[in-house]
């Protein structure tokens, strides 16, 4: 069986946990897809866990921790990722965190990056990886 190597942006995790909107349903479908192998980074962890912990949202923390525990691919080459992110941000007009996510996804050879960023955002200018928005 061949799996799609998928890097999940933090917005997808937040939507899956918090919502009942169309975006939340799409996020849940992506996270429940048995044909995917999930990739992540410390950047995603930093975006979702501290605030949930601070606010004592234990169910939310557990949801995120369960996702991270199931990730088989971690973008760990932080210095290389930051260097790449700086170039991507300059070349494509990306915000800092978006550039870090894209660089992390590319660094692990992900097939796709799934995000809640709208298709009109600079992240979708990237040509090195397929960027898919669930906010369409």
XYZ file of C-alpha atoms in Angstrom:
136
model
C 0.000 0.000 0.000
C 1.318 3.433 -0.931
C 0.628 6.294 1.446
C 0.493 9.987 0.647
C 3.055 11.792 2.790
C 1.040 14.723 4.149
C 2.266 17.683 6.186
C -0.620 19.114 8.233
C -0.645 22.847 8.934
C -1.678 23.879 12.448
C -4.912 25.443 11.196
C -6.100 22.016 10.092
C -5.601 20.593 13.584
C -7.311 23.555 15.218
C -10.267 23.317 12.825
C -10.623 19.576 13.382
C -10.741 19.974 17.139
C -12.807 23.120 17.502
C -15.370 23.211 14.793
C -18.457 21.830 13.202
C -18.027 23.981 10.109
C -17.387 22.698 6.595
C -13.672 23.345 7.136
C -13.765 21.282 10.344
C -15.441 18.396 8.532
C -12.797 18.521 5.778
C -10.028 18.679 8.387
C -11.406 15.615 10.152
C -11.653 13.742 6.849
C -7.994 14.505 6.120
C -6.896 13.404 9.600
C -8.936 10.191 9.383
C -7.673 9.199 5.916
C -5.983 5.776 6.167
C -4.143 6.447 2.884
C -2.016 9.181 4.466
C 1.230 9.155 6.393
C 1.493 12.323 8.479
C 4.451 14.665 8.747
C 4.808 17.478 11.239
C 7.296 19.739 12.984
C 7.995 21.515 16.220
C 6.543 24.615 14.550
C 3.089 23.007 14.450
C 3.472 21.915 18.072
C 4.426 25.452 19.073
C 1.373 26.869 17.341
C -1.204 24.567 18.914
C -0.082 23.218 22.281
C 1.061 26.144 24.491
C -2.165 28.124 24.343
C -4.304 25.023 24.915
C -2.127 24.090 27.902
C -2.182 27.618 29.309
C -5.976 27.711 29.108
C -6.187 24.225 30.651
C -8.058 22.883 27.639
C -7.179 19.285 28.465
C -9.317 17.673 25.764
C -7.712 19.925 23.171
C -4.207 19.153 24.455
C -5.014 15.432 24.327
C -6.309 15.752 20.755
C -3.109 17.440 19.585
C -0.844 15.070 21.530
C -2.645 12.092 19.980
C -2.029 13.510 16.510
C 1.662 14.127 17.222
C 2.081 10.627 18.676
C 0.745 9.203 15.406
C 3.085 11.201 13.181
C 5.758 9.007 11.702
C 7.690 11.813 10.026
C 9.223 14.773 11.852
C 10.987 17.721 10.240
C 14.005 17.914 12.549
C 16.720 19.711 10.606
C 15.808 23.075 12.101
C 18.778 25.110 10.888
C 18.302 23.885 7.315
C 14.554 24.501 7.539
C 15.010 28.071 8.793
C 17.493 28.825 5.988
C 15.082 27.428 3.416
C 12.166 29.324 4.993
C 14.035 32.621 4.669
C 14.555 32.009 0.965
C 10.963 30.880 0.409
C 9.627 33.910 2.298
C 11.716 36.228 0.129
C 10.929 34.465 -3.146
C 7.186 34.025 -2.624
C 6.187 36.738 -0.127
C 5.327 34.299 2.662
C 4.713 35.172 6.292
C 7.363 33.754 8.620
C 5.364 30.852 10.072
C 3.947 29.889 6.686
C 7.482 29.812 5.288
C 8.617 27.587 8.160
C 5.758 25.139 7.537
C 6.449 24.996 3.806
C 10.187 24.541 4.361
C 9.538 21.817 6.940
C 7.196 19.978 4.585
C 9.708 20.173 1.747
C 12.561 19.049 4.028
C 10.857 15.713 4.719
C 9.823 15.138 1.126
C 6.106 15.513 1.803
C 3.832 14.983 -1.180
C 1.493 17.728 -0.025
C 0.907 20.378 2.591
C -2.691 20.723 3.711
C -3.669 24.074 5.163
C -6.618 26.262 6.071
C -4.975 29.200 4.290
C -7.222 30.431 1.489
C -6.057 29.796 -2.091
C -5.484 33.544 -2.561
C -2.722 33.569 0.103
C 0.992 33.603 -0.832
C 1.500 30.045 0.428
C -0.256 28.833 -2.713
C 2.435 30.401 -4.923
C 4.878 27.689 -3.872
C 5.953 25.382 -6.679
C 8.184 22.944 -4.733
C 5.260 21.152 -3.049
C 1.540 20.771 -3.672
C -0.319 23.072 -1.267
C -3.965 22.159 -0.714
C -6.467 24.434 1.018
C -9.484 23.001 2.814
C -10.923 26.536 3.107
C -12.341 26.733 -0.395
